Amino acid sequence: MPTIEIADGPLKGWRRWREMDEDGFQCLVGPVYFRDRADGGVECRSPTEAKHRNNQGRLHGGYVMSFIDMALFAIAAPALTAHRAVTLTCNTEFLGAGVPGEDIYATGEITRETGKLLFLRGLVMQNGPIASFSGVLRKVTPR
């Protein structure tokens, strides 16, 4: 998937998908930025706003799960250079509550890759852990 690298400001060096300029669900949730880590992994980041809160003033679980689903693809990107992918499973275990107005972060890894499947796991953080996650993506050939 084509990406754009942020050239200046506080997000300098982070990337995002070009599709974020278009309409679609990802535009409702908010941008997801990602960058390579020194250890070979990927770090994801998303700003949070008041629109992401639940009725208790914390980050809504559905928002966190949507962020996780998008983070899976950023983490899997090195294995998807010749393919696109779709989510088969996305499992979330909530560990804490996030607050709107502060960025959330995700890191993760590919734990196994087969011919068509990618198995991943990771952690969402914001001043401590918010959720752990695992998922399976299925590689598909672009049309």
PDB file of C-alpha atoms in Angstrom:
ATOM      1  CA  MET A   1       0.000   0.000   0.000  1.00  0.00           C
ATOM      2  CA  PRO A   2       1.487   3.397  -0.929  1.00  0.00           C
ATOM      3  CA  THR A   3       2.698   5.497   2.000  1.00  0.00           C
ATOM      4  CA  ILE A   4       3.571   9.128   2.608  1.00  0.00           C
ATOM      5  CA  GLU A   5       6.463  10.074   4.898  1.00  0.00           C
ATOM      6  CA  ILE A   6       5.897  13.086   7.146  1.00  0.00           C
ATOM      7  CA  ALA A   7       8.682  15.575   6.360  1.00  0.00           C
ATOM      8  CA  ASP A   8       8.480  17.979   9.304  1.00  0.00           C
ATOM      9  CA  GLY A   9       6.826  18.778  12.613  1.00  0.00           C
ATOM     10  CA  PRO A  10       6.352  16.470  15.596  1.00  0.00           C
ATOM     11  CA  LEU A  11       5.576  13.496  13.320  1.00  0.00           C
ATOM     12  CA  LYS A  12       8.728  13.875  11.205  1.00  0.00           C
ATOM     13  CA  GLY A  13       9.926  10.458  10.077  1.00  0.00           C
ATOM     14  CA  TRP A  14       6.573   8.740  10.639  1.00  0.00           C
ATOM     15  CA  ARG A  15       4.613   7.392   7.648  1.00  0.00           C
ATOM     16  CA  ARG A  16       0.933   6.968   6.883  1.00  0.00           C
ATOM     17  CA  TRP A  17      -1.046   5.353   4.114  1.00  0.00           C
ATOM     18  CA  ARG A  18      -1.867   7.523   1.124  1.00  0.00           C
ATOM     19  CA  GLU A  19      -5.476   6.280   1.315  1.00  0.00           C
ATOM     20  CA  MET A  20      -5.903   8.425   4.429  1.00  0.00           C
ATOM     21  CA  ASP A  21      -6.376  11.331   2.009  1.00  0.00           C
ATOM     22  CA  GLU A  22      -9.531   9.683   0.681  1.00  0.00           C
ATOM     23  CA  ASP A  23     -12.840   8.953   2.315  1.00  0.00           C
ATOM     24  CA  GLY A  24     -13.589   5.705   4.070  1.00  0.00           C
ATOM     25  CA  PHE A  25     -13.764   4.226   7.530  1.00  0.00           C
ATOM     26  CA  GLN A  26     -10.137   5.020   8.328  1.00  0.00           C
ATOM     27  CA  CYS A  27     -10.955   8.726   7.935  1.00  0.00           C
ATOM     28  CA  LEU A  28     -13.679   8.438  10.587  1.00  0.00           C
ATOM     29  CA  VAL A  29     -11.388   6.740  13.093  1.00  0.00           C
ATOM     30  CA  GLY A  30      -8.420   9.019  12.505  1.00  0.00           C
ATOM     31  CA  PRO A  31      -4.960   8.715  11.065  1.00  0.00           C
ATOM     32  CA  VAL A  32      -2.578   5.935  11.974  1.00  0.00           C
ATOM     33  CA  TYR A  33       1.119   6.721  11.666  1.00  0.00           C
ATOM     34  CA  PHE A  34       3.898   4.159  11.740  1.00  0.00           C
ATOM     35  CA  ARG A  35       7.675   3.927  11.627  1.00  0.00           C
ATOM     36  CA  ASP A  36      10.364   1.287  11.681  1.00  0.00           C
ATOM     37  CA  ARG A  37      12.078   0.594  14.994  1.00  0.00           C
ATOM     38  CA  ALA A  38      15.786  -0.037  15.441  1.00  0.00           C
ATOM     39  CA  ASP A  39      15.058  -3.657  16.424  1.00  0.00           C
ATOM     40  CA  GLY A  40      13.345  -4.324  13.082  1.00  0.00           C
ATOM     41  CA  GLY A  41       9.806  -3.995  14.413  1.00  0.00           C
ATOM     42  CA  VAL A  42       7.182  -1.386  13.651  1.00  0.00           C
ATOM     43  CA  GLU A  43       5.690   1.228  15.983  1.00  0.00           C
ATOM     44  CA  CYS A  44       2.224   2.664  15.303  1.00  0.00           C
ATOM     45  CA  ARG A  45       0.735   5.854  16.669  1.00  0.00           C
ATOM     46  CA  SER A  46      -2.639   7.595  16.513  1.00  0.00           C
ATOM     47  CA  PRO A  47      -3.854  10.845  18.037  1.00  0.00           C
ATOM     48  CA  THR A  48      -6.993  10.555  20.137  1.00  0.00           C
ATOM     49  CA  GLU A  49      -9.765  13.116  20.458  1.00  0.00           C
ATOM     50  CA  ALA A  50     -12.958  13.662  22.411  1.00  0.00           C
ATOM     51  CA  LYS A  51     -14.875  11.846  19.639  1.00  0.00           C
ATOM     52  CA  HIS A  52     -13.049   8.639  20.632  1.00  0.00           C
ATOM     53  CA  ARG A  53     -14.397   8.582  24.210  1.00  0.00           C
ATOM     54  CA  ASN A  54     -17.049   6.398  25.750  1.00  0.00           C
ATOM     55  CA  ASN A  55     -19.712   7.562  28.217  1.00  0.00           C
ATOM     56  CA  GLN A  56     -17.178   7.239  31.055  1.00  0.00           C
ATOM     57  CA  GLY A  57     -14.756   9.680  29.445  1.00  0.00           C
ATOM     58  CA  ARG A  58     -12.213   6.981  28.519  1.00  0.00           C
ATOM     59  CA  LEU A  59     -11.198   5.723  25.090  1.00  0.00           C
ATOM     60  CA  HIS A  60     -14.016   3.672  23.583  1.00  0.00           C
ATOM     61  CA  GLY A  61     -13.156  -0.010  23.208  1.00  0.00           C
ATOM     62  CA  GLY A  62     -14.420   0.016  19.629  1.00  0.00           C
ATOM     63  CA  TYR A  63     -11.995   2.806  18.780  1.00  0.00           C
ATOM     64  CA  VAL A  64      -9.092   0.900  20.340  1.00  0.00           C
ATOM     65  CA  MET A  65     -10.081  -2.215  18.388  1.00  0.00           C
ATOM     66  CA  SER A  66     -10.244  -0.230  15.137  1.00  0.00           C
ATOM     67  CA  PHE A  67      -6.771   1.160  15.838  1.00  0.00           C
ATOM     68  CA  ILE A  68      -5.539  -2.387  16.468  1.00  0.00           C
ATOM     69  CA  ASP A  69      -6.976  -3.616  13.181  1.00  0.00           C
ATOM     70  CA  MET A  70      -5.114  -0.874  11.309  1.00  0.00           C
ATOM     71  CA  ALA A  71      -1.939  -1.488  13.340  1.00  0.00           C
ATOM     72  CA  LEU A  72      -1.987  -5.144  12.266  1.00  0.00           C
ATOM     73  CA  PHE A  73      -1.498  -4.015   8.670  1.00  0.00           C
ATOM     74  CA  ALA A  74       1.355  -1.651   9.529  1.00  0.00           C
ATOM     75  CA  ILE A  75       3.105  -4.406  11.485  1.00  0.00           C
ATOM     76  CA  ALA A  76       2.536  -6.860   8.620  1.00  0.00           C
ATOM     77  CA  ALA A  77       3.625  -4.422   5.885  1.00  0.00           C
ATOM     78  CA  PRO A  78       7.144  -5.876   5.433  1.00  0.00           C
ATOM     79  CA  ALA A  79       5.541  -9.225   4.536  1.00  0.00           C
ATOM     80  CA  LEU A  80       2.965  -7.662   2.202  1.00  0.00           C
ATOM     81  CA  THR A  81       5.166  -6.123  -0.479  1.00  0.00           C
ATOM     82  CA  ALA A  82       3.594  -8.291  -3.212  1.00  0.00           C
ATOM     83  CA  HIS A  83       0.146  -8.736  -1.660  1.00  0.00           C
ATOM     84  CA  ARG A  84      -2.729  -6.980  -0.026  1.00  0.00           C
ATOM     85  CA  ALA A  85      -4.434  -8.616   2.947  1.00  0.00           C
ATOM     86  CA  VAL A  86      -7.739  -8.926   4.770  1.00  0.00           C
ATOM     87  CA  THR A  87      -8.363  -9.480   8.471  1.00  0.00           C
ATOM     88  CA  LEU A  88      -9.477 -12.995   9.390  1.00  0.00           C
ATOM     89  CA  THR A  89      -9.315 -12.584  13.181  1.00  0.00           C
ATOM     90  CA  CYS A  90      -8.565  -9.727  15.542  1.00  0.00           C
ATOM     91  CA  ASN A  91      -8.506 -10.613  19.238  1.00  0.00           C
ATOM     92  CA  THR A  92      -8.293  -7.972  21.946  1.00  0.00           C
ATOM     93  CA  GLU A  93      -7.695  -8.259  25.665  1.00  0.00           C
ATOM     94  CA  PHE A  94      -8.228  -4.955  27.464  1.00  0.00           C
ATOM     95  CA  LEU A  95      -5.663  -4.291  30.185  1.00  0.00           C
ATOM     96  CA  GLY A  96      -6.398  -0.681  31.121  1.00  0.00           C
ATOM     97  CA  ALA A  97      -8.220   2.472  30.094  1.00  0.00           C
ATOM     98  CA  GLY A  98      -6.901   5.128  27.744  1.00  0.00           C
ATOM     99  CA  VAL A  99      -7.777   8.814  27.863  1.00  0.00           C
ATOM    100  CA  PRO A 100      -8.755  11.041  24.929  1.00  0.00           C
ATOM    101  CA  GLY A 101      -6.325  13.795  24.011  1.00  0.00           C
ATOM    102  CA  GLU A 102      -3.137  11.710  24.216  1.00  0.00           C
ATOM    103  CA  ASP A 103      -1.675   9.574  21.431  1.00  0.00           C
ATOM    104  CA  ILE A 104      -1.912   5.807  21.661  1.00  0.00           C
ATOM    105  CA  TYR A 105       0.856   3.523  20.431  1.00  0.00           C
ATOM    106  CA  ALA A 106       1.071  -0.072  19.273  1.00  0.00           C
ATOM    107  CA  THR A 107       3.999  -2.373  18.707  1.00  0.00           C
ATOM    108  CA  GLY A 108       3.885  -5.925  17.539  1.00  0.00           C
ATOM    109  CA  GLU A 109       5.428  -8.723  15.591  1.00  0.00           C
ATOM    110  CA  ILE A 110       4.695 -11.379  13.023  1.00  0.00           C
ATOM    111  CA  THR A 111       4.830 -14.662  14.929  1.00  0.00           C
ATOM    112  CA  ARG A 112       4.296 -16.951  11.935  1.00  0.00           C
ATOM    113  CA  GLU A 113       3.874 -16.686   8.189  1.00  0.00           C
ATOM    114  CA  THR A 114       2.510 -19.328   5.844  1.00  0.00           C
ATOM    115  CA  GLY A 115       1.837 -19.106   2.121  1.00  0.00           C
ATOM    116  CA  LYS A 116      -1.439 -17.227   2.642  1.00  0.00           C
ATOM    117  CA  LEU A 117      -1.582 -16.316   6.339  1.00  0.00           C
ATOM    118  CA  LEU A 118       0.198 -13.947   8.708  1.00  0.00           C
ATOM    119  CA  PHE A 119      -0.121 -14.438  12.468  1.00  0.00           C
ATOM    120  CA  LEU A 120       0.597 -11.354  14.577  1.00  0.00           C
ATOM    121  CA  ARG A 121       0.537 -10.175  18.175  1.00  0.00           C
ATOM    122  CA  GLY A 122       1.164  -6.900  19.931  1.00  0.00           C
ATOM    123  CA  LEU A 123       0.477  -4.382  22.647  1.00  0.00           C
ATOM    124  CA  VAL A 124      -1.313  -1.009  22.753  1.00  0.00           C
ATOM    125  CA  MET A 125       0.123   1.554  25.175  1.00  0.00           C
ATOM    126  CA  GLN A 126      -0.718   5.007  26.500  1.00  0.00           C
ATOM    127  CA  ASN A 127       1.043   5.745  29.786  1.00  0.00           C
ATOM    128  CA  GLY A 128       0.902   2.014  30.430  1.00  0.00           C
ATOM    129  CA  PRO A 129      -0.740  -0.922  28.704  1.00  0.00           C
ATOM    130  CA  ILE A 130      -4.255  -0.516  27.305  1.00  0.00           C
ATOM    131  CA  ALA A 131      -4.659  -3.790  25.414  1.00  0.00           C
ATOM    132  CA  SER A 132      -2.855  -6.809  24.097  1.00  0.00           C
ATOM    133  CA  PHE A 133      -3.903  -8.200  20.744  1.00  0.00           C
ATOM    134  CA  SER A 134      -3.401 -10.963  18.254  1.00  0.00           C
ATOM    135  CA  GLY A 135      -4.688 -11.406  14.761  1.00  0.00           C
ATOM    136  CA  VAL A 136      -4.501 -13.325  11.531  1.00  0.00           C
ATOM    137  CA  LEU A 137      -4.331 -11.648   8.130  1.00  0.00           C
ATOM    138  CA  ARG A 138      -4.930 -13.464   4.849  1.00  0.00           C
ATOM    139  CA  LYS A 139      -2.817 -12.407   1.891  1.00  0.00           C
ATOM    140  CA  VAL A 140      -4.755 -11.677  -1.282  1.00  0.00           C
ATOM    141  CA  THR A 141      -3.501 -10.904  -4.760  1.00  0.00           C
ATOM    142  CA  PRO A 142      -4.341  -7.363  -5.897  1.00  0.00           C
ATOM    143  CA  ARG A 143      -6.964  -7.194  -8.639  1.00  0.00           C
TER     144      ARG A 143
END
